[in-house]
């Protein structure tokens, strides 16, 4: 029995080794009492409970206030009463742990209900433990990493220690991992990626901050390249001028996609960081990369996401085309917007300012489709041709001929281009092998083609079918369920993924049932979203070809779709743009303002760009 009591008493103490502590000297006890408590242990006690740990005493200012209040109450008593109370305190403090429990038990048995109620209320706060302070910092950070953003901000207001832990980069990094560019399974919403905007800002700051006199990091080029460029470096201004340091840029005719790769040289740093590796070769030094706190990264994206959820945006209008706009694409990293129109022209715009940069002329009929990357632009027209452009200079580089009717749609991935035509065929152009393959199967206009995972092709047509093609065997591998298909021509398709799906057999499972599954059971299911002139938008499982969900909201035919990992945007003949939650299928917002049918929409992290038959481009910006 005595051994059990001693073991129980030891459990009340946190195992903390304290050396040469003043607090330890104040609580030196009689050796006989220590021997009774610790039996065979000859050394002084080095275990302290949470309330008496010397390193935590300073964290509890409330104990000092309580002691001051207690002293005031005792001072009001007579001297004899004060001596009696002091004797009781001394007896209790000198007693070993198991004897203290016996004394307390005896006192409580003599208390009436009122006194027991006082004890209950008084110890309620005393037995609380500040676990963030008491536990090792690694465990505290692990605990805080399970909180959401609101709870973390509230935790940071508890104390300075809590604020330091709650603002830790590890905690906010995990929060960013759960939300950025994906929908969190716990809270049901996600944050935009904002990668293209950050890349553009990074490039701009690198150009502005780079100088020859900058310290720290030294970029070393080869000796041959350095000697060949010495004259150029000696006769030009410092590197801070982009026009002088980048003779071949996207805005010059000599620009090539490999230029960006060639500009990146191996970075070498001399051992003492002051003596150059090659004294007679000029060096370009760069500023060290500055990282931002993950809390700041999260906060920046949270502002944009709240604007998306609450429908807060600003609208800018760009005009220049003389006829309806049929296709468009924008790139925030390059700050470019390119549009194709019924007026037979392709126009290149500055995305931020709306300034017209180039007008590309060459097609003899309306431009139905376009796509561009950092180097090239490909357009498709009803004049039966596709054209390859250097949109930085406005120069037409090549014309592809092969269709016997107008080109309605196109999509390229690296060196493979697929085009859909009014001649009911799909042509696949391989620039690597200089071969063109024709895919036949549709019985009407092929309104949209998308290369998926490099080896497959998705297509939709006026014949109300969606087909999957194998680009290796050049055959049709799947036709989506005809019983659940649209009842009018399908104008557009968009492959993406659907979150919160726990297996492929749950295609007909409601969103409410999906949200109940465990995190480990949830996966992202590949799907295809289609828009039709029957006023509906449908979501299809790529694996089964079955319809998962049908979105109702537009009152006239849907002409265009755009989707990312969080939402879907659609443009329709009813002159409106609708934003949908991709997982639930609910319409979040309806954007109105166009004076004609919305023929094309493009979706980014911070904005939606739409083109209409009213010759107007509207930019719906959710960041500002």
XYZ file of C-alpha atoms in Angstrom:
624
model
C 0.000 0.000 0.000
C 2.773 2.403 0.899
C 4.631 1.639 -2.340
C 1.500 2.406 -4.378
C 1.063 5.717 -2.600
C 4.695 6.638 -3.241
C 4.348 5.713 -6.926
C 1.171 7.799 -7.226
C 2.875 10.727 -5.591
C 5.773 10.548 -8.037
C 3.359 10.732 -10.982
C 2.387 14.251 -9.892
C 5.846 15.532 -10.772
C 7.242 16.391 -14.198
C 10.701 14.967 -14.693
C 12.843 18.042 -15.047
C 16.498 18.080 -14.045
C 17.336 21.367 -12.305
C 20.915 22.189 -11.337
C 21.939 24.885 -8.813
C 18.441 26.365 -8.686
C 17.641 28.994 -6.073
C 14.144 27.593 -5.921
C 15.606 24.194 -5.077
C 17.566 25.663 -2.168
C 14.457 27.295 -0.740
C 12.645 23.976 -0.579
C 15.420 21.934 1.056
C 13.703 19.391 3.336
C 14.794 17.292 6.238
C 16.868 14.285 4.983
C 14.634 11.853 6.845
C 11.550 13.128 5.001
C 13.307 12.887 1.634
C 14.359 9.319 2.484
C 10.774 8.388 3.296
C 9.531 9.713 -0.025
C 12.252 8.391 -2.294
C 13.272 5.306 -0.339
C 16.594 4.218 -1.817
C 17.384 7.550 -3.550
C 20.153 9.382 -1.692
C 20.261 12.513 -3.879
C 17.945 15.526 -3.388
C 14.653 15.532 -5.237
C 14.959 16.702 -8.853
C 11.327 16.153 -9.900
C 8.950 19.094 -9.865
C 5.265 19.253 -10.570
C 3.926 21.641 -13.199
C 3.043 24.301 -10.598
C 6.509 24.298 -9.035
C 8.777 23.948 -12.065
C 11.325 26.787 -11.697
C 11.315 27.473 -15.436
C 7.513 27.926 -15.472
C 6.982 29.886 -12.265
C 7.674 33.186 -14.043
C 5.006 32.353 -16.633
C 2.250 32.312 -13.988
C 1.712 35.847 -12.733
C -1.689 34.817 -11.397
C -0.034 32.849 -8.562
C 1.698 35.985 -7.266
C -1.571 37.912 -7.276
C -3.302 35.101 -5.380
C -0.525 35.045 -2.752
C -0.786 38.799 -2.242
C -4.546 38.515 -1.748
C -4.046 35.680 0.737
C -1.530 37.728 2.763
C -3.981 40.630 2.959
C -6.679 38.347 4.379
C -4.312 36.820 6.963
C -3.100 40.254 8.090
C -6.654 41.128 9.124
C -6.683 38.278 11.686
C -5.425 38.396 15.279
C -1.821 37.435 16.070
C -2.835 34.134 17.665
C -4.878 33.183 14.618
C -2.015 34.186 12.336
C 0.370 31.963 14.297
C -2.043 29.022 14.105
C -2.444 29.401 10.340
C 1.324 29.776 9.881
C 1.856 26.575 11.880
C -0.639 24.729 9.674
C 1.102 26.002 6.514
C 4.507 24.972 7.859
C 3.309 21.507 8.854
C 1.761 20.956 5.428
C 4.804 22.240 3.498
C 7.190 20.022 5.456
C 5.061 16.906 4.991
C 5.976 14.379 2.273
C 3.586 14.033 -0.711
C 1.668 11.027 0.617
C 1.158 12.742 3.992
C -0.097 15.865 2.251
C -2.794 13.796 0.599
C -3.818 12.380 4.019
C -3.978 15.902 5.528
C -6.083 17.205 2.624
C -8.397 14.223 2.821
C -8.942 14.806 6.533
C -9.618 18.527 6.015
C -12.121 17.860 3.219
C -14.063 15.341 5.329
C -14.658 18.084 7.915
C -15.799 20.705 5.368
C -19.448 21.604 4.899
C -21.088 21.971 1.484
C -20.373 25.698 1.234
C -16.668 25.173 1.879
C -16.515 22.291 -0.590
C -18.134 24.520 -3.201
C -15.463 27.163 -2.522
C -12.719 24.561 -2.942
C -14.236 23.344 -6.176
C -14.415 26.846 -7.680
C -10.965 27.821 -6.423
C -9.042 24.814 -7.784
C -10.825 24.955 -11.146
C -8.261 27.444 -12.468
C -5.334 26.072 -10.473
C -5.419 22.636 -12.088
C -5.364 24.077 -15.593
C -2.081 23.450 -17.419
C -0.615 25.651 -20.141
C 0.405 22.704 -22.285
C 1.986 24.910 -24.960
C 4.487 26.179 -22.391
C 4.918 22.896 -20.524
C 5.480 20.634 -23.537
C 8.565 20.617 -25.771
C 8.304 23.114 -28.614
C 8.220 20.363 -31.242
C 5.123 18.798 -29.684
C 3.468 22.197 -29.214
C 4.006 23.030 -32.893
C 2.591 19.632 -33.863
C -0.555 20.282 -31.802
C -1.036 23.764 -33.260
C -0.628 22.429 -36.799
C -4.041 20.750 -36.475
C -5.819 24.105 -36.002
C -7.424 26.187 -38.729
C -6.383 29.745 -39.551
C -8.984 31.414 -37.317
C -8.047 29.270 -34.316
C -4.348 29.969 -34.884
C -4.963 33.721 -34.899
C -6.950 33.413 -31.678
C -4.207 31.274 -30.099
C -1.634 33.945 -30.963
C -3.501 36.368 -28.687
C -3.144 34.225 -25.536
C 0.429 35.140 -24.653
C 3.803 35.931 -26.176
C 4.782 32.266 -26.005
C 1.593 31.192 -27.751
C 2.075 33.881 -30.393
C 5.611 32.691 -31.114
C 4.385 29.119 -31.496
C 1.231 29.987 -33.459
C 3.218 32.111 -35.933
C 5.790 29.394 -36.528
C 6.558 28.780 -40.219
C 6.065 25.022 -39.836
C 2.458 25.506 -38.703
C 1.514 27.860 -41.529
C 3.376 25.823 -44.121
C 1.177 22.833 -43.339
C -1.900 25.070 -43.558
C -0.763 26.284 -46.982
C -0.213 22.692 -48.110
C -3.798 21.837 -47.167
C -5.399 24.760 -49.017
C -3.296 26.242 -51.834
C -4.371 25.030 -55.288
C -6.633 22.377 -53.779
C -9.819 22.116 -51.773
C -9.278 21.218 -48.128
C -11.201 18.091 -47.177
C -11.872 19.428 -43.665
C -13.128 22.960 -44.239
C -14.338 22.518 -47.826
C -12.544 25.418 -49.518
C -9.129 26.160 -51.008
C -6.801 29.019 -51.904
C -5.589 30.171 -55.343
C -2.076 29.264 -56.427
C -1.044 32.729 -57.713
C 2.069 31.148 -59.248
C 2.084 33.064 -62.531
C 1.749 36.408 -60.786
C 4.576 35.517 -58.402
C 6.819 34.401 -61.270
C 6.267 37.657 -63.100
C 6.922 39.706 -59.955
C 10.028 37.623 -59.263
C 11.411 38.243 -62.729
C 10.660 41.937 -62.476
C 12.313 42.308 -59.066
C 15.343 40.320 -60.242
C 15.833 42.705 -63.143
C 15.381 45.772 -60.967
C 17.619 44.663 -58.088
C 20.504 43.064 -60.006
C 23.720 45.090 -60.121
C 27.407 44.449 -60.660
C 28.248 45.746 -57.199
C 25.793 43.457 -55.404
C 27.452 41.131 -52.852
C 26.938 37.562 -51.668
C 26.253 35.380 -54.731
C 28.506 35.355 -57.792
C 27.339 33.998 -61.134
C 30.238 32.511 -63.042
C 30.164 31.961 -66.803
C 32.653 29.937 -68.772
C 35.992 31.476 -69.649
C 35.303 31.372 -73.383
C 31.919 33.050 -73.047
C 33.359 35.620 -70.683
C 36.224 36.647 -72.973
C 33.860 36.845 -75.934
C 31.546 39.146 -73.999
C 34.179 41.314 -72.280
C 34.008 44.046 -74.905
C 30.219 44.099 -74.661
C 30.301 44.371 -70.869
C 32.914 47.134 -70.912
C 30.950 49.293 -73.346
C 27.473 48.944 -71.829
C 25.724 50.274 -68.785
C 25.216 48.231 -65.581
C 23.094 45.104 -65.549
C 20.210 46.905 -63.915
C 19.062 47.949 -67.397
C 17.079 45.048 -68.907
C 17.430 46.353 -72.450
C 21.199 46.151 -72.269
C 21.559 42.843 -70.489
C 19.021 40.893 -72.525
C 19.807 41.468 -76.202
C 17.476 38.609 -77.154
C 14.091 39.041 -75.478
C 10.586 37.876 -76.293
C 10.001 41.234 -77.987
C 12.864 40.860 -80.478
C 12.915 38.812 -83.715
C 15.918 36.775 -82.589
C 14.115 35.452 -79.548
C 14.221 31.695 -79.061
C 12.730 29.489 -76.358
C 16.211 28.277 -75.437
C 17.390 31.825 -74.659
C 15.836 31.656 -71.219
C 17.687 28.411 -70.522
C 21.003 29.773 -71.767
C 20.690 32.763 -69.466
C 20.725 30.485 -66.426
C 24.359 29.698 -65.624
C 25.852 27.587 -62.891
C 26.310 29.539 -59.706
C 29.638 29.251 -57.985
C 30.742 31.058 -54.843
C 34.367 31.564 -53.935
C 35.408 30.219 -50.561
C 36.045 33.597 -48.960
C 33.165 35.249 -50.902
C 35.409 38.236 -51.704
C 38.085 36.922 -54.097
C 36.703 36.077 -57.575
C 37.445 32.660 -58.971
C 38.826 34.212 -62.167
C 40.118 37.749 -61.465
C 40.310 38.823 -65.122
C 36.740 37.758 -65.963
C 33.864 40.153 -65.200
C 31.218 38.869 -62.825
C 27.539 39.510 -62.371
C 26.399 39.287 -58.759
C 22.831 38.722 -57.659
C 20.892 39.557 -54.536
C 20.200 36.589 -52.229
C 16.748 35.081 -52.577
C 14.364 36.431 -49.973
C 11.668 34.155 -48.612
C 8.422 35.323 -47.083
C 6.792 33.891 -43.961
C 4.204 31.245 -44.763
C 1.643 33.160 -42.724
C 2.027 36.082 -45.119
C 1.698 33.739 -48.104
C -1.494 32.294 -46.651
C -2.940 35.724 -45.835
C -2.327 37.036 -49.350
C -4.196 34.143 -50.930
C -6.944 34.246 -48.331
C -7.823 37.802 -49.385
C -8.255 36.656 -53.005
C -10.263 33.588 -51.999
C -12.645 35.675 -49.881
C -13.238 37.920 -52.867
C -14.112 34.869 -54.961
C -16.515 33.543 -52.330
C -18.210 36.885 -51.662
C -18.286 38.037 -55.280
C -16.115 41.132 -54.804
C -14.426 42.214 -58.025
C -13.572 45.133 -60.278
C -14.387 45.201 -63.991
C -12.220 46.530 -66.804
C -13.288 46.747 -70.419
C -11.072 46.486 -73.506
C -12.339 47.485 -76.944
C -10.635 47.297 -80.325
C -12.163 44.542 -82.420
C -14.682 45.604 -85.053
C -16.725 42.401 -84.807
C -17.613 39.729 -82.285
C -14.853 37.992 -80.277
C -14.778 34.214 -80.735
C -11.721 33.025 -78.753
C -9.194 34.292 -76.234
C -6.429 33.256 -73.842
C -4.398 35.171 -71.261
C -1.185 34.560 -69.326
C -0.529 36.471 -66.105
C 3.151 35.552 -66.060
C 3.801 37.137 -69.458
C 1.143 39.808 -68.921
C -0.416 39.017 -72.303
C -3.977 38.626 -73.581
C -4.627 37.372 -77.125
C -8.048 37.418 -78.808
C -9.448 36.172 -82.119
C -12.472 37.681 -83.798
C -15.005 37.626 -86.580
C -13.110 40.600 -88.062
C -10.418 38.094 -89.296
C -7.736 39.515 -86.969
C -5.830 38.327 -83.921
C -4.929 41.004 -81.379
C -2.253 40.927 -78.692
C -2.938 43.065 -75.601
C -1.152 44.097 -72.436
C -3.208 42.345 -69.745
C -2.634 44.969 -67.042
C -3.107 48.155 -69.036
C -5.298 46.966 -71.916
C -2.853 48.491 -74.397
C -2.913 47.003 -77.920
C 0.537 45.589 -78.765
C 0.078 43.809 -82.130
C -2.615 43.172 -84.718
C -1.962 39.885 -86.544
C -3.451 39.754 -90.017
C -3.336 36.848 -92.431
C -6.519 34.817 -92.122
C -9.156 35.438 -94.775
C -12.109 34.421 -92.617
C -13.016 34.602 -88.921
C -10.573 33.243 -86.305
C -12.352 30.477 -84.398
C -9.608 29.122 -82.113
C -6.186 30.019 -80.708
C -3.613 28.920 -78.152
C -0.217 30.318 -77.164
C 2.700 29.624 -74.825
C 5.844 31.616 -74.017
C 7.151 31.356 -77.574
C 4.506 30.654 -80.187
C 0.867 31.245 -81.072
C -1.287 28.928 -83.189
C -4.604 30.102 -84.627
C -7.369 28.271 -86.489
C -9.762 29.912 -88.920
C -12.769 29.162 -91.048
C -10.480 29.668 -94.071
C -9.494 25.963 -93.551
C -5.985 26.789 -92.244
C -3.950 26.931 -89.056
C -1.228 29.559 -88.726
C 1.871 29.563 -86.536
C 2.925 33.014 -85.264
C 5.678 34.675 -83.302
C 3.273 36.870 -81.385
C 6.136 38.863 -79.847
C 6.901 40.342 -83.268
C 3.622 39.744 -85.109
C 5.330 37.573 -87.746
C 3.531 34.585 -89.314
C 5.978 31.680 -89.375
C 4.004 28.896 -91.039
C 0.607 27.919 -92.413
C -0.828 24.425 -91.992
C -3.276 23.234 -94.639
C -5.151 19.956 -94.697
C -8.766 20.447 -93.618
C -11.401 20.673 -96.308
C -13.584 22.990 -94.236
C -13.175 25.593 -91.504
C -11.039 24.929 -88.429
C -13.344 25.220 -85.424
C -11.031 24.171 -82.554
C -7.394 23.425 -81.768
C -5.124 22.431 -78.902
C -1.383 21.811 -78.735
C 0.925 20.162 -76.223
C 4.611 20.705 -76.902
C 5.129 19.576 -80.518
C 1.734 17.918 -81.099
C -1.194 19.966 -82.412
C -4.766 18.682 -82.710
C -7.407 20.518 -84.721
C -11.138 19.915 -85.079
C -12.963 21.004 -88.184
C -16.324 21.540 -89.790
C -15.364 18.698 -92.155
C -16.166 16.285 -89.243
C -12.530 15.195 -88.846
C -9.709 15.701 -86.349
C -6.169 16.160 -87.568
C -3.127 15.547 -85.364
C -0.004 17.387 -86.490
C 3.333 16.135 -85.153
C 6.065 18.743 -85.648
C 8.772 16.292 -84.555
C 8.023 13.767 -87.307
C 6.377 16.213 -89.768
C 3.414 13.861 -90.047
C -0.320 14.549 -90.016
C -2.881 11.943 -88.944
C -6.637 12.138 -89.529
C -9.092 10.789 -86.937
C -12.573 9.969 -88.193
C -15.669 9.105 -86.161
C -17.702 12.251 -85.568
C -20.602 12.907 -87.914
C -20.819 16.696 -87.465
C -18.655 19.704 -86.632
C -15.907 18.977 -84.113
C -16.355 21.924 -81.759
C -13.594 21.223 -79.220
C -10.445 19.080 -78.958
C -8.167 18.709 -75.915
C -4.927 16.717 -75.655
C -5.046 14.902 -72.319
C -1.954 13.437 -70.589
C -0.010 13.517 -73.905
C -1.328 10.134 -75.046
C -5.081 10.771 -75.232
C -7.349 13.196 -77.051
C -10.819 14.344 -75.983
C -13.285 15.708 -78.509
C -16.903 16.861 -78.668
C -19.140 17.543 -81.606
C -22.464 18.768 -82.890
C -23.412 15.080 -83.100
C -23.943 15.268 -79.279
C -21.098 12.853 -78.455
C -17.889 13.047 -76.455
C -15.091 10.747 -77.592
C -11.726 9.665 -76.188
C -8.974 8.860 -78.714
C -5.678 7.040 -78.270
C -2.968 9.141 -79.936
C -0.620 6.168 -80.146
C -2.957 3.762 -81.937
C -4.970 6.608 -83.553
C -8.272 4.924 -82.597
C -11.373 5.899 -80.618
C -11.320 4.095 -77.271
C -14.511 5.359 -75.644
C -17.762 7.156 -76.435
C -19.528 8.626 -73.420
C -22.914 7.256 -72.346
C -25.422 8.204 -75.022
C -28.405 7.775 -72.677
C -27.208 10.565 -70.384
C -25.716 12.840 -73.006
C -26.793 16.348 -73.971
C -29.883 16.787 -76.133
C -28.230 19.483 -78.274
C -24.812 20.044 -79.814
C -21.890 20.019 -77.383
C -19.856 23.189 -77.794
C -17.018 22.803 -75.289
C -15.293 20.326 -72.976
C -12.763 20.820 -70.181
C -10.850 17.993 -68.437
C -10.142 18.485 -64.728
C -10.327 16.621 -61.410
C -13.149 16.356 -58.897
C -12.144 16.414 -55.224
C -13.734 14.537 -52.298
C -14.439 11.336 -54.200
C -13.546 8.148 -52.345
C -13.756 5.583 -55.158
C -14.653 5.299 -58.803
C -17.846 3.396 -58.052
C -19.250 6.451 -56.270
C -19.971 8.297 -59.492
C -23.649 8.601 -58.619
C -23.025 9.449 -54.978
C -24.264 12.836 -53.847
C -21.888 15.564 -52.731
C -23.302 15.368 -49.179
C -22.414 11.678 -48.946
C -18.952 12.304 -50.393
C -18.167 14.860 -47.693
C -18.726 12.272 -44.939
C -15.900 9.968 -45.999
C -12.578 9.856 -44.208
C -9.545 11.776 -45.464
C -7.615 8.589 -46.218
C -10.478 7.381 -48.452
C -10.632 10.537 -50.561
C -8.969 10.851 -53.941
C -9.190 13.178 -56.924
C -11.203 11.621 -59.730
C -10.457 12.764 -63.300
C -13.552 14.165 -64.955
C -14.642 16.017 -68.091
C -16.959 19.022 -67.977
C -19.078 19.723 -71.056
C -21.271 22.630 -72.107
C -24.096 22.396 -74.605
C -26.699 24.432 -76.438
C -29.332 22.625 -74.323
C -28.464 25.229 -71.595
C -26.808 22.666 -69.288
C -23.323 21.788 -68.073
C -22.513 18.156 -67.340
C -19.704 16.468 -65.415
C -18.536 13.066 -66.684
C -16.281 10.443 -65.151
C -13.313 9.798 -67.428
C -13.010 6.242 -66.164
C -16.608 5.123 -66.618
C -18.005 7.641 -69.103
C -21.023 8.127 -66.828
C -22.595 11.488 -65.996
C -21.793 12.540 -62.411
C -23.667 15.812 -62.157
C -25.724 18.219 -64.262
C -25.571 21.977 -63.623
C -28.632 24.084 -64.378
C -28.627 27.877 -64.414
C -28.134 29.297 -67.892
C -31.317 30.102 -69.790
C -29.652 29.846 -73.215
C -26.940 27.722 -74.783
C -23.480 27.403 -73.204
C -20.687 28.403 -75.609
C -17.551 28.264 -73.477
C -16.111 26.680 -70.325
C -13.016 27.159 -68.163
C -12.079 25.276 -64.996
C -9.344 24.986 -62.392
C -9.045 22.890 -59.236
C -11.544 25.025 -57.309
C -14.220 26.397 -59.637
C -15.784 26.426 -63.097
C -16.604 29.457 -65.253
C -19.086 29.329 -68.130
C -20.172 31.789 -70.834
C -23.510 31.473 -72.562
C -25.806 32.961 -75.174
C -27.813 34.611 -72.374
C -25.048 37.309 -72.154
C -23.883 36.149 -68.716
C -20.862 34.496 -67.131
C -21.511 32.102 -64.261
C -19.072 30.881 -61.602
C -19.759 27.415 -60.198
C -18.374 25.492 -57.243
C -16.890 22.471 -58.954
C -17.480 19.915 -56.205
C -21.007 20.832 -55.161
C -22.218 22.061 -58.549
C -23.780 25.183 -57.018
C -23.776 28.478 -58.862
C -21.751 30.928 -56.771
C -22.080 34.135 -58.795
C -23.500 35.444 -62.065
C -21.532 38.156 -63.866
C -23.566 40.378 -66.169
C -22.558 43.310 -68.322
C -22.018 42.068 -71.854
C -24.388 43.267 -74.534
C -24.212 40.074 -76.569
C -23.641 36.343 -76.303
C -20.498 35.391 -74.340
C -18.538 33.266 -76.825
C -15.380 32.631 -74.788
C -14.170 32.724 -71.177
C -10.764 32.171 -69.576
C -10.197 31.527 -65.876
C -7.157 32.417 -63.773
C -6.246 32.517 -60.093
C -7.386 36.121 -59.683
C -9.549 36.944 -62.687
C -11.975 35.874 -65.381
C -11.662 37.243 -68.918
C -14.646 37.025 -71.256
C -15.226 37.906 -74.898
C -18.583 38.612 -76.476
C -20.380 39.315 -79.719
C -20.618 42.944 -78.593
C -16.896 43.299 -79.591
C -15.963 43.889 -75.945
C -13.468 42.118 -73.677
C -14.299 42.280 -70.004
C -11.790 41.503 -67.224
C -13.409 40.556 -63.900
C -10.576 41.055 -61.385
C -11.066 39.430 -57.961
C -7.757 40.580 -56.515
C -8.250 44.353 -56.497
